[in-house]
Amino acid sequence: MVMPPFGNEHYCLVGTARVCITPEVGMPYLGYGWDRQDFFLGVSDDLWARALVIDDGERTAALIACDMIGFPPAPFAAAVRAQVATHTSIPGEHVMLSASHAHSTHAAIDLSTLDLEWPWVQNLANSLAGAAIAAWQQREPASIKVGSGEIRGISQNRRVFRSDGKVYRNWNDAAPGEVVRRGPIDPEVGVLLAQRPDGTPLAVLSNFTAHPICAMSQPLVSADFPGFAMAAVEAALGPGVTALFTQGACGDINPPMVRRNIRDAREIGLQLGGEVLRVAASLLPAEVSAVEQRVQVQSQRLRWAYRTDLPSKDEAERAYAAAKAQVGELERGGASATEVRAEANKHRVVLEQYELTRNDARQEKGEIQVMVIGDSAWVGVPGELFCQIGLDIKGQSPFTNTFIVGYANCYQGYFPTPIAYEEGGYEVNIGRWSRFTAVAGESVQETAFELLYSLQ
């Protein structure tokens, strides 16, 4: 396909597609307690995987933005990438998976006892790959413009330091003492606009930083506020527009309203969608110049060591066996499901230690991926990066516009700042969400810088 000239510049080729990925009633979502599984009773709003393909004539990349809490371990992304590479001209390593981290979605991350080999997991991989393949098949000429806005009042740093010297989460209004300080937020709303030669919008790719937990882990499927935001953008811009959301470095960032209801998700979503629309509208006029039409993607794989305060494998196995025996004794004795689960929950730390020590190597490989589109860089991190690290990466990047894409390609837990380990709090407590030593977050930042500067 030949790209038509427009003045002295050329358009790249852009394609979009979407697929509904709403789980069936009865499918599991990430709950609380010992097994962290509960099951959907219905659907509030549908979940979508939206794909954006950009081809600059030499290199092609695909970003698949999903209404999901995150992705299963690395073989999942590898399977999606392999399918895309087989059926398109897109190299597998040029595919980025992005999850919004909405909690009332599939229990797809390895924080529960869910068997991730279930057929629905493979079906999900097929759906995501299919969206990218369809987007590639539907490429058409478009220019790229990038801008950003700002919105405050819909995000808070959830690590609240109080006068008793402890860290509490932002929803704990009954915590003792006075608030001494909170950590930073990132109010930036990043927007990439793909615009057809006739001036109409084709795609809007956005980025914002806050946990989608207004409707947290509740029995109705919901994409939470990112879903409402993207639906509002698409409705306002009309047919033929695909709006994609990417999550930022929200490891310690929440909305003000947590665990309440769909109404709160809609309210925040409409506010965010309004700012995305404002920025997109400012980019639409013909006098706003398009950015350089170029695509580059590069990744680096790291090896992160597990935290050092874990018991030995044998110790963890013995403690886990003892806990299971106590729970089993209650079950055999005719205790209610509520009583059994309450007993199991008392042994939650034992389960987490057991799951972490099953990895004999006590380490994992991870991937940092940077996708450059014009003068913007999208930095993919496989988990929950703390906001300050994200701000540091953005502030020192050589690109005009740099955005963090959290929960990219895989879920490997939190990447806190080193000082957070000294301060304490949920994000650094022992668990599969907190696997690595304090240097892991620093290595993410260092690797991001290396990739960004190599691509400038």
Tab-separated table of C-alpha atoms in Angstrom:
chain	number	residue	atom	x	y	z
A	1	MET	CA	0.000	0.000	0.000
A	2	VAL	CA	1.398	3.397	-1.015
A	3	MET	CA	1.061	6.241	1.471
A	4	PRO	CA	-0.296	9.427	-0.166
A	5	PRO	CA	1.561	12.700	0.316
A	6	PHE	CA	0.082	15.582	2.258
A	7	GLY	CA	2.026	18.766	1.590
A	8	ASN	CA	5.654	17.932	2.338
A	9	GLU	CA	4.917	15.038	4.693
A	10	HIS	CA	3.735	11.482	4.279
A	11	TYR	CA	1.169	9.625	6.242
A	12	CYS	CA	1.851	6.388	7.992
A	13	LEU	CA	-0.632	3.518	7.897
A	14	VAL	CA	-2.852	3.026	10.931
A	15	GLY	CA	-5.333	0.274	11.642
A	16	THR	CA	-7.677	-0.395	14.517
A	17	ALA	CA	-9.926	-3.222	15.610
A	18	ARG	CA	-11.659	-4.408	18.744
A	19	VAL	CA	-13.010	-7.614	20.215
A	20	CYS	CA	-15.367	-8.130	23.147
A	21	ILE	CA	-13.675	-10.120	25.915
A	22	THR	CA	-16.445	-10.050	28.536
A	23	PRO	CA	-16.221	-13.217	30.657
A	24	GLU	CA	-19.230	-15.470	31.055
A	25	VAL	CA	-21.276	-15.500	34.236
A	26	GLY	CA	-19.678	-17.978	36.620
A	27	MET	CA	-16.134	-17.170	35.533
A	28	PRO	CA	-13.688	-16.211	38.311
A	29	TYR	CA	-12.523	-12.749	39.278
A	30	LEU	CA	-9.836	-11.796	41.776
A	31	GLY	CA	-11.422	-11.755	45.216
A	32	TYR	CA	-10.037	-11.760	48.735
A	33	GLY	CA	-8.798	-14.293	51.228
A	34	TRP	CA	-6.994	-17.615	50.930
A	35	ASP	CA	-7.742	-18.554	47.313
A	36	ARG	CA	-8.572	-15.041	46.074
A	37	GLN	CA	-11.329	-16.345	43.835
A	38	ASP	CA	-14.935	-15.261	43.532
A	39	PHE	CA	-17.279	-15.751	40.602
A	40	PHE	CA	-19.175	-13.321	38.396
A	41	LEU	CA	-22.941	-13.145	38.843
A	42	GLY	CA	-23.626	-10.835	35.905
A	43	VAL	CA	-22.364	-8.041	33.650
A	44	SER	CA	-22.481	-4.307	34.329
A	45	ASP	CA	-20.564	-3.228	31.221
A	46	ASP	CA	-18.631	-5.104	28.578
A	47	LEU	CA	-14.874	-5.548	28.451
A	48	TRP	CA	-12.935	-4.875	25.248
A	49	ALA	CA	-9.545	-5.480	23.730
A	50	ARG	CA	-8.742	-2.651	21.327
A	51	ALA	CA	-5.809	-2.907	18.942
A	52	LEU	CA	-3.836	-0.109	17.295
A	53	VAL	CA	-1.360	-0.877	14.504
A	54	ILE	CA	1.019	1.779	13.181
A	55	ASP	CA	3.187	1.219	10.094
A	56	ASP	CA	5.735	3.861	9.062
A	57	GLY	CA	6.626	2.077	5.821
A	58	GLU	CA	9.689	0.399	7.307
A	59	ARG	CA	8.607	-0.767	10.749
A	60	THR	CA	5.247	-1.772	12.165
A	61	ALA	CA	4.095	-2.027	15.770
A	62	ALA	CA	0.904	-3.078	17.521
A	63	LEU	CA	-0.482	-2.038	20.884
A	64	ILE	CA	-3.397	-4.069	22.296
A	65	ALA	CA	-5.155	-2.223	25.117
A	66	CYS	CA	-7.323	-4.510	27.231
A	67	ASP	CA	-9.964	-4.085	29.932
A	68	MET	CA	-8.189	-6.563	32.193
A	69	ILE	CA	-6.548	-6.611	35.606
A	70	GLY	CA	-3.382	-7.897	33.956
A	71	PHE	CA	-1.980	-10.815	31.985
A	72	PRO	CA	-0.925	-14.347	32.929
A	73	PRO	CA	2.799	-15.243	33.066
A	74	ALA	CA	5.110	-14.582	30.111
A	75	PRO	CA	4.068	-17.533	27.877
A	76	PHE	CA	0.701	-15.800	27.401
A	77	ALA	CA	2.185	-12.727	25.722
A	78	ALA	CA	4.527	-14.974	23.760
A	79	ALA	CA	1.532	-16.892	22.393
A	80	VAL	CA	-0.246	-13.681	21.348
A	81	ARG	CA	2.891	-12.309	19.724
A	82	ALA	CA	3.552	-15.543	17.843
A	83	GLN	CA	0.079	-15.511	16.309
A	84	VAL	CA	0.384	-11.872	15.293
A	85	ALA	CA	3.814	-12.454	13.741
A	86	THR	CA	2.532	-15.473	11.805
A	87	HIS	CA	-0.405	-13.659	10.224
A	88	THR	CA	0.996	-10.149	9.709
A	89	SER	CA	4.252	-8.350	8.920
A	90	ILE	CA	4.552	-7.288	12.572
A	91	PRO	CA	7.479	-8.871	14.448
A	92	GLY	CA	6.375	-10.475	17.681
A	93	GLU	CA	8.698	-8.270	19.708
A	94	HIS	CA	6.903	-5.216	18.260
A	95	VAL	CA	3.626	-6.172	19.966
A	96	MET	CA	2.797	-4.577	23.331
A	97	LEU	CA	-0.051	-5.863	25.487
A	98	SER	CA	-1.495	-3.278	27.859
A	99	ALA	CA	-3.966	-3.921	30.698
A	100	SER	CA	-6.031	-1.194	32.348
A	101	HIS	CA	-5.821	-3.041	35.706
A	102	ALA	CA	-9.587	-2.878	36.284
A	103	HIS	CA	-10.282	-5.322	39.123
A	104	SER	CA	-13.782	-6.541	38.191
A	105	THR	CA	-12.378	-8.397	35.201
A	106	HIS	CA	-10.963	-11.877	34.508
A	107	ALA	CA	-8.841	-13.397	37.318
A	108	ALA	CA	-5.993	-13.614	34.826
A	109	ILE	CA	-2.964	-12.767	36.974
A	110	ASP	CA	-1.140	-15.286	39.135
A	111	LEU	CA	-2.292	-13.954	42.503
A	112	SER	CA	-4.967	-16.616	42.913
A	113	THR	CA	-5.010	-20.401	42.908
A	114	LEU	CA	-6.683	-20.311	39.499
A	115	ASP	CA	-5.471	-22.826	36.942
A	116	LEU	CA	-4.190	-20.575	34.190
A	117	GLU	CA	-4.128	-23.507	31.772
A	118	TRP	CA	-7.927	-23.446	31.499
A	119	PRO	CA	-9.260	-23.272	27.911
A	120	TRP	CA	-10.633	-19.760	28.403
A	121	VAL	CA	-7.097	-18.469	28.831
A	122	GLN	CA	-6.124	-19.795	25.397
A	123	ASN	CA	-9.335	-18.383	23.945
A	124	LEU	CA	-8.429	-15.002	25.409
A	125	ALA	CA	-4.983	-15.126	23.792
A	126	ASN	CA	-6.624	-15.941	20.461
A	127	SER	CA	-8.985	-12.973	20.823
A	128	LEU	CA	-6.195	-10.490	21.553
A	129	ALA	CA	-4.117	-11.741	18.641
A	130	GLY	CA	-7.169	-11.628	16.401
A	131	ALA	CA	-7.760	-7.966	17.232
A	132	ALA	CA	-4.191	-7.054	16.249
A	133	ILE	CA	-4.401	-9.092	13.048
A	134	ALA	CA	-7.684	-7.418	12.090
A	135	ALA	CA	-6.199	-3.981	12.817
A	136	TRP	CA	-3.229	-4.757	10.560
A	137	GLN	CA	-5.564	-5.853	7.767
A	138	GLN	CA	-7.515	-2.592	8.001
A	139	ARG	CA	-4.608	-0.119	7.844
A	140	GLU	CA	-5.295	3.175	6.147
A	141	PRO	CA	-3.377	6.439	5.759
A	142	ALA	CA	-3.296	8.641	8.840
A	143	SER	CA	-1.125	11.271	10.460
A	144	ILE	CA	-0.060	11.151	14.098
A	145	LYS	CA	-0.346	14.022	16.579
A	146	VAL	CA	0.557	13.884	20.257
A	147	GLY	CA	-0.364	16.140	23.163
A	148	SER	CA	-1.192	16.070	26.838
A	149	GLY	CA	-3.531	17.605	29.359
A	150	GLU	CA	-3.992	17.419	33.094
A	151	ILE	CA	-6.717	16.410	35.478
A	152	ARG	CA	-6.732	16.621	39.271
A	153	GLY	CA	-9.200	15.431	41.857
A	154	ILE	CA	-9.666	11.922	40.475
A	155	SER	CA	-6.411	10.444	41.801
A	156	GLN	CA	-4.647	10.300	45.159
A	157	ASN	CA	-1.458	8.723	46.378
A	158	ARG	CA	-2.857	5.898	48.458
A	159	ARG	CA	0.115	5.672	50.819
A	160	VAL	CA	-0.928	8.035	53.603
A	161	PHE	CA	1.681	8.706	56.294
A	162	ARG	CA	0.148	9.480	59.675
A	163	SER	CA	1.491	10.869	62.924
A	164	ASP	CA	1.719	7.403	64.508
A	165	GLY	CA	4.571	6.667	62.114
A	166	LYS	CA	2.675	4.134	60.000
A	167	VAL	CA	1.523	3.986	56.383
A	168	TYR	CA	-2.192	3.569	55.681
A	169	ARG	CA	-4.181	3.355	52.473
A	170	ASN	CA	-6.221	6.321	51.330
A	171	TRP	CA	-9.606	4.691	51.952
A	172	ASN	CA	-8.857	4.098	55.645
A	173	ASP	CA	-10.526	7.188	57.122
A	174	ALA	CA	-10.588	5.610	60.591
A	175	ALA	CA	-6.799	5.301	60.788
A	176	PRO	CA	-5.270	6.796	63.935
A	177	GLY	CA	-3.341	10.052	64.088
A	178	GLU	CA	-3.148	13.004	61.735
A	179	VAL	CA	-2.087	12.889	58.090
A	180	VAL	CA	1.554	13.933	57.902
A	181	ARG	CA	2.097	13.550	54.162
A	182	ARG	CA	1.137	11.698	51.009
A	183	GLY	CA	3.276	10.578	48.133
A	184	PRO	CA	3.110	12.218	44.662
A	185	ILE	CA	0.527	11.805	41.917
A	186	ASP	CA	0.837	12.121	38.140
A	187	PRO	CA	-2.065	14.223	36.809
A	188	GLU	CA	-0.926	14.137	33.163
A	189	VAL	CA	-3.351	12.844	30.549
A	190	GLY	CA	-1.412	11.731	27.493
A	191	VAL	CA	-3.147	11.622	24.108
A	192	LEU	CA	-2.030	10.311	20.715
A	193	LEU	CA	-4.390	11.114	17.844
A	194	ALA	CA	-4.406	9.246	14.528
A	195	GLN	CA	-6.131	11.439	11.919
A	196	ARG	CA	-7.296	10.512	8.427
A	197	PRO	CA	-6.356	12.666	5.410
A	198	ASP	CA	-9.873	14.177	5.391
A	199	GLY	CA	-9.312	15.418	8.944
A	200	THR	CA	-11.574	12.930	10.724
A	201	PRO	CA	-10.183	11.054	13.734
A	202	LEU	CA	-9.336	7.381	13.396
A	203	ALA	CA	-7.912	6.505	16.815
A	204	VAL	CA	-7.233	8.103	20.183
A	205	LEU	CA	-4.635	6.465	22.420
A	206	SER	CA	-4.638	7.809	25.973
A	207	ASN	CA	-2.685	7.399	29.199
A	208	PHE	CA	-3.549	8.214	32.811
A	209	THR	CA	-2.354	7.081	36.229
A	210	ALA	CA	-4.776	5.648	38.808
A	211	HIS	CA	-5.933	2.211	39.942
A	212	PRO	CA	-9.357	1.406	38.386
A	213	ILE	CA	-10.897	0.252	41.672
A	214	CYS	CA	-14.066	2.305	41.997
A	215	ALA	CA	-15.900	-0.979	41.411
A	216	MET	CA	-13.246	-3.162	42.991
A	217	SER	CA	-13.543	-6.936	42.828
A	218	GLN	CA	-17.333	-7.065	42.790
A	219	PRO	CA	-19.549	-9.718	41.160
A	220	LEU	CA	-20.625	-7.698	38.122
A	221	VAL	CA	-18.167	-7.501	35.231
A	222	SER	CA	-16.971	-3.916	34.731
A	223	ALA	CA	-14.177	-2.103	32.937
A	224	ASP	CA	-14.365	0.518	35.710
A	225	PHE	CA	-13.570	4.162	34.945
A	226	PRO	CA	-11.281	3.549	31.922
A	227	GLY	CA	-14.138	1.731	30.201
A	228	PHE	CA	-16.556	4.600	30.750
A	229	ALA	CA	-13.902	7.121	29.672
A	230	MET	CA	-13.152	5.380	26.377
A	231	ALA	CA	-16.848	4.820	25.649
A	232	ALA	CA	-17.429	8.560	26.136
A	233	VAL	CA	-14.574	9.449	23.773
A	234	GLU	CA	-15.835	7.103	21.077
A	235	ALA	CA	-19.415	8.347	21.428
A	236	ALA	CA	-18.344	11.986	21.160
A	237	LEU	CA	-16.034	11.536	18.182
A	238	GLY	CA	-18.495	9.394	16.281
A	239	PRO	CA	-18.447	6.122	14.295
A	240	GLY	CA	-15.130	4.893	13.011
A	241	VAL	CA	-13.100	6.023	16.044
A	242	THR	CA	-11.333	3.628	18.389
A	243	ALA	CA	-10.308	4.925	21.825
A	244	LEU	CA	-7.626	3.027	23.713
A	245	PHE	CA	-6.587	3.477	27.350
A	246	THR	CA	-3.179	2.702	28.827
A	247	GLN	CA	-2.470	2.715	32.542
A	248	GLY	CA	0.441	4.660	34.023
A	249	ALA	CA	2.716	4.093	37.025
A	250	CYS	CA	-0.202	3.641	39.399
A	251	GLY	CA	1.350	1.245	41.924
A	252	ASP	CA	0.599	3.686	44.756
A	253	ILE	CA	-2.168	5.755	43.109
A	254	ASN	CA	-5.918	5.299	43.742
A	255	PRO	CA	-9.039	7.258	42.897
A	256	PRO	CA	-10.655	9.021	45.870
A	257	MET	CA	-13.595	6.577	45.749
A	258	VAL	CA	-12.584	2.954	46.286
A	259	ARG	CA	-14.670	-0.218	46.492
A	260	ARG	CA	-17.963	1.597	46.150
A	261	ASN	CA	-20.016	1.192	43.008
A	262	ILE	CA	-20.399	1.509	39.259
A	263	ARG	CA	-21.786	5.037	39.636
A	264	ASP	CA	-18.417	6.237	40.979
A	265	ALA	CA	-16.628	4.524	38.104
A	266	ARG	CA	-18.893	6.288	35.615
A	267	GLU	CA	-18.369	9.670	37.294
A	268	ILE	CA	-14.578	9.455	37.204
A	269	GLY	CA	-14.652	7.926	33.732
A	270	LEU	CA	-16.659	10.827	32.333
A	271	GLN	CA	-14.256	13.327	33.893
A	272	LEU	CA	-11.253	11.551	32.411
A	273	GLY	CA	-12.978	11.090	29.065
A	274	GLY	CA	-13.732	14.804	28.989
A	275	GLU	CA	-10.066	15.702	29.353
A	276	VAL	CA	-9.029	13.156	26.716
A	277	LEU	CA	-11.594	14.714	24.368
A	278	ARG	CA	-10.386	18.236	25.133
A	279	VAL	CA	-6.813	17.311	24.221
A	280	ALA	CA	-7.870	15.326	21.153
A	281	ALA	CA	-10.007	18.251	19.955
A	282	SER	CA	-7.037	20.598	20.301
A	283	LEU	CA	-5.041	18.323	17.991
A	284	LEU	CA	-7.681	18.024	15.256
A	285	PRO	CA	-7.209	21.391	13.454
A	286	ALA	CA	-5.208	21.224	10.230
A	287	GLU	CA	-2.777	23.864	11.481
A	288	VAL	CA	-1.604	21.521	14.265
A	289	SER	CA	1.446	19.812	12.821
A	290	ALA	CA	1.755	16.048	12.732
A	291	VAL	CA	4.782	14.476	14.375
A	292	GLU	CA	7.494	12.669	12.489
A	293	GLN	CA	6.007	9.459	11.141
A	294	ARG	CA	8.323	6.869	12.662
A	295	VAL	CA	7.914	3.664	14.646
A	296	GLN	CA	10.598	1.978	16.723
A	297	VAL	CA	10.352	-0.725	19.354
A	298	GLN	CA	13.009	-2.137	21.605
A	299	SER	CA	12.955	-4.381	24.663
A	300	GLN	CA	15.381	-5.501	27.302
A	301	ARG	CA	14.968	-8.530	29.512
A	302	LEU	CA	16.057	-8.375	33.121
A	303	ARG	CA	16.423	-10.878	35.920
A	304	TRP	CA	14.921	-9.865	39.258
A	305	ALA	CA	15.859	-11.606	42.503
A	306	TYR	CA	13.148	-12.568	44.970
A	307	ARG	CA	13.033	-10.873	48.345
A	308	THR	CA	15.384	-12.299	50.972
A	309	ASP	CA	12.994	-12.526	53.943
A	310	LEU	CA	11.387	-15.780	52.795
A	311	PRO	CA	11.690	-19.128	54.595
A	312	SER	CA	13.400	-22.094	52.986
A	313	LYS	CA	11.381	-24.186	50.564
A	314	ASP	CA	11.104	-27.055	53.068
A	315	GLU	CA	9.953	-24.755	55.864
A	316	ALA	CA	7.352	-23.150	53.642
A	317	GLU	CA	6.051	-26.533	52.467
A	318	ARG	CA	5.700	-27.827	56.041
A	319	ALA	CA	3.840	-24.700	57.171
A	320	TYR	CA	1.548	-24.858	54.149
A	321	ALA	CA	0.796	-28.552	54.711
A	322	ALA	CA	-0.056	-27.866	58.342
A	323	ALA	CA	-2.368	-25.009	57.386
A	324	LYS	CA	-4.136	-27.124	54.775
A	325	ALA	CA	-4.602	-29.871	57.343
A	326	GLN	CA	-6.303	-27.472	59.751
A	327	VAL	CA	-8.597	-26.186	57.028
A	328	GLY	CA	-9.358	-29.734	55.879
A	329	GLU	CA	-10.226	-30.789	59.406
A	330	LEU	CA	-12.849	-28.060	59.583
A	331	GLU	CA	-14.287	-29.136	56.229
A	332	ARG	CA	-14.513	-32.760	57.292
A	333	GLY	CA	-16.113	-31.708	60.565
A	334	GLY	CA	-19.030	-30.096	58.770
A	335	ALA	CA	-18.079	-26.446	59.293
A	336	SER	CA	-19.802	-23.883	57.098
A	337	ALA	CA	-18.102	-22.443	54.027
A	338	THR	CA	-17.810	-19.114	55.860
A	339	GLU	CA	-16.048	-20.762	58.817
A	340	VAL	CA	-13.711	-22.713	56.552
A	341	ARG	CA	-12.741	-19.621	54.596
A	342	ALA	CA	-12.198	-17.606	57.770
A	343	GLU	CA	-9.793	-20.269	59.055
A	344	ALA	CA	-7.973	-20.402	55.709
A	345	ASN	CA	-7.574	-16.635	55.710
A	346	LYS	CA	-5.690	-16.810	58.999
A	347	HIS	CA	-2.952	-18.643	57.127
A	348	ARG	CA	-2.717	-16.254	54.185
A	349	VAL	CA	0.942	-15.375	54.771
A	350	VAL	CA	1.785	-19.095	54.907
A	351	LEU	CA	0.180	-19.582	51.491
A	352	GLU	CA	2.014	-16.590	50.017
A	353	GLN	CA	5.373	-17.818	51.332
A	354	TYR	CA	4.681	-21.270	49.937
A	355	GLU	CA	3.786	-19.948	46.495
A	356	LEU	CA	6.887	-17.749	46.348
A	357	THR	CA	9.292	-20.457	47.499
A	358	ARG	CA	7.998	-22.970	44.933
A	359	ASN	CA	10.235	-21.126	42.476
A	360	ASP	CA	13.530	-22.879	43.250
A	361	ALA	CA	15.519	-20.214	41.416
A	362	ARG	CA	14.078	-17.462	43.650
A	363	GLN	CA	14.110	-15.118	40.680
A	364	GLU	CA	12.160	-14.211	37.548
A	365	LYS	CA	12.907	-12.751	34.169
A	366	GLY	CA	11.050	-9.599	33.172
A	367	GLU	CA	10.749	-7.354	30.129
A	368	ILE	CA	10.925	-3.587	29.789
A	369	GLN	CA	9.626	-2.514	26.376
A	370	VAL	CA	9.720	0.919	24.759
A	371	MET	CA	7.543	1.776	21.765
A	372	VAL	CA	8.379	5.042	19.995
A	373	ILE	CA	5.663	6.617	17.843
A	374	GLY	CA	6.736	9.935	16.361
A	375	ASP	CA	7.996	12.100	19.217
A	376	SER	CA	6.288	10.006	21.883
A	377	ALA	CA	7.685	7.056	23.847
A	378	TRP	CA	5.499	4.462	25.572
A	379	VAL	CA	7.434	2.585	28.269
A	380	GLY	CA	5.969	-0.838	29.040
A	381	VAL	CA	6.524	-2.206	32.571
A	382	PRO	CA	5.208	-5.658	33.610
A	383	GLY	CA	3.492	-4.648	36.821
A	384	GLU	CA	2.709	-1.948	39.339
A	385	LEU	CA	5.375	0.742	39.128
A	386	PHE	CA	5.383	3.383	41.878
A	387	CYS	CA	4.410	6.853	40.707
A	388	GLN	CA	7.684	8.547	41.687
A	389	ILE	CA	9.688	6.168	39.516
A	390	GLY	CA	7.339	6.867	36.625
A	391	LEU	CA	7.684	10.617	37.135
A	392	ASP	CA	11.473	10.299	37.164
A	393	ILE	CA	11.464	8.331	33.900
A	394	LYS	CA	9.156	10.849	32.232
A	395	GLY	CA	11.068	13.834	33.567
A	396	GLN	CA	14.450	12.654	32.300
A	397	SER	CA	13.358	11.128	28.993
A	398	PRO	CA	14.844	12.561	25.793
A	399	PHE	CA	11.425	12.385	24.092
A	400	THR	CA	8.988	15.292	24.022
A	401	ASN	CA	6.208	13.044	25.282
A	402	THR	CA	6.893	9.985	27.431
A	403	PHE	CA	4.217	7.814	29.007
A	404	ILE	CA	4.470	4.816	31.307
A	405	VAL	CA	2.414	1.772	30.292
A	406	GLY	CA	1.926	-0.281	33.437
A	407	TYR	CA	0.785	-3.915	33.448
A	408	ALA	CA	2.405	-4.445	30.052
A	409	ASN	CA	2.835	-7.948	28.631
A	410	CYS	CA	2.833	-9.709	32.022
A	411	TYR	CA	2.016	-9.183	35.708
A	412	GLN	CA	4.958	-9.411	38.099
A	413	GLY	CA	3.711	-7.441	41.071
A	414	TYR	CA	4.801	-4.120	42.557
A	415	PHE	CA	7.936	-2.170	41.734
A	416	PRO	CA	8.189	0.238	44.691
A	417	THR	CA	10.768	2.882	45.483
A	418	PRO	CA	13.565	1.569	47.738
A	419	ILE	CA	12.423	3.737	50.652
A	420	ALA	CA	8.966	2.110	50.575
A	421	TYR	CA	10.496	-1.110	51.914
A	422	GLU	CA	11.629	0.792	54.989
A	423	GLU	CA	8.283	2.555	55.404
A	424	GLY	CA	6.178	-0.604	55.112
A	425	GLY	CA	2.628	-0.955	53.830
A	426	TYR	CA	0.639	-3.353	51.670
A	427	GLU	CA	2.717	-2.931	48.527
A	428	VAL	CA	5.863	-4.298	50.233
A	429	ASN	CA	4.261	-6.968	52.428
A	430	ILE	CA	5.138	-10.582	51.623
A	431	GLY	CA	2.989	-11.848	48.773
A	432	ARG	CA	2.979	-12.717	45.119
A	433	TRP	CA	2.267	-9.028	44.505
A	434	SER	CA	5.562	-8.153	46.245
A	435	ARG	CA	8.144	-10.613	44.991
A	436	PHE	CA	11.372	-8.781	44.437
A	437	THR	CA	14.107	-6.991	46.337
A	438	ALA	CA	14.180	-3.214	46.637
A	439	VAL	CA	16.543	-2.852	43.671
A	440	ALA	CA	13.935	-4.101	41.170
A	441	GLY	CA	12.266	-0.692	40.883
A	442	GLU	CA	15.619	0.991	40.395
A	443	SER	CA	16.508	-1.460	37.629
A	444	VAL	CA	13.249	-0.656	35.837
A	445	GLN	CA	14.171	3.018	35.847
A	446	GLU	CA	17.761	2.429	34.711
A	447	THR	CA	16.685	0.098	31.905
A	448	ALA	CA	13.990	2.493	30.730
A	449	PHE	CA	16.602	5.247	30.446
A	450	GLU	CA	18.937	2.975	28.474
A	451	LEU	CA	16.202	2.085	25.993
A	452	LEU	CA	14.897	5.634	25.657
A	453	TYR	CA	18.303	7.113	24.945
A	454	SER	CA	19.165	4.318	22.506
A	455	LEU	CA	16.021	5.129	20.508
A	456	GLN	CA	16.186	8.940	20.443
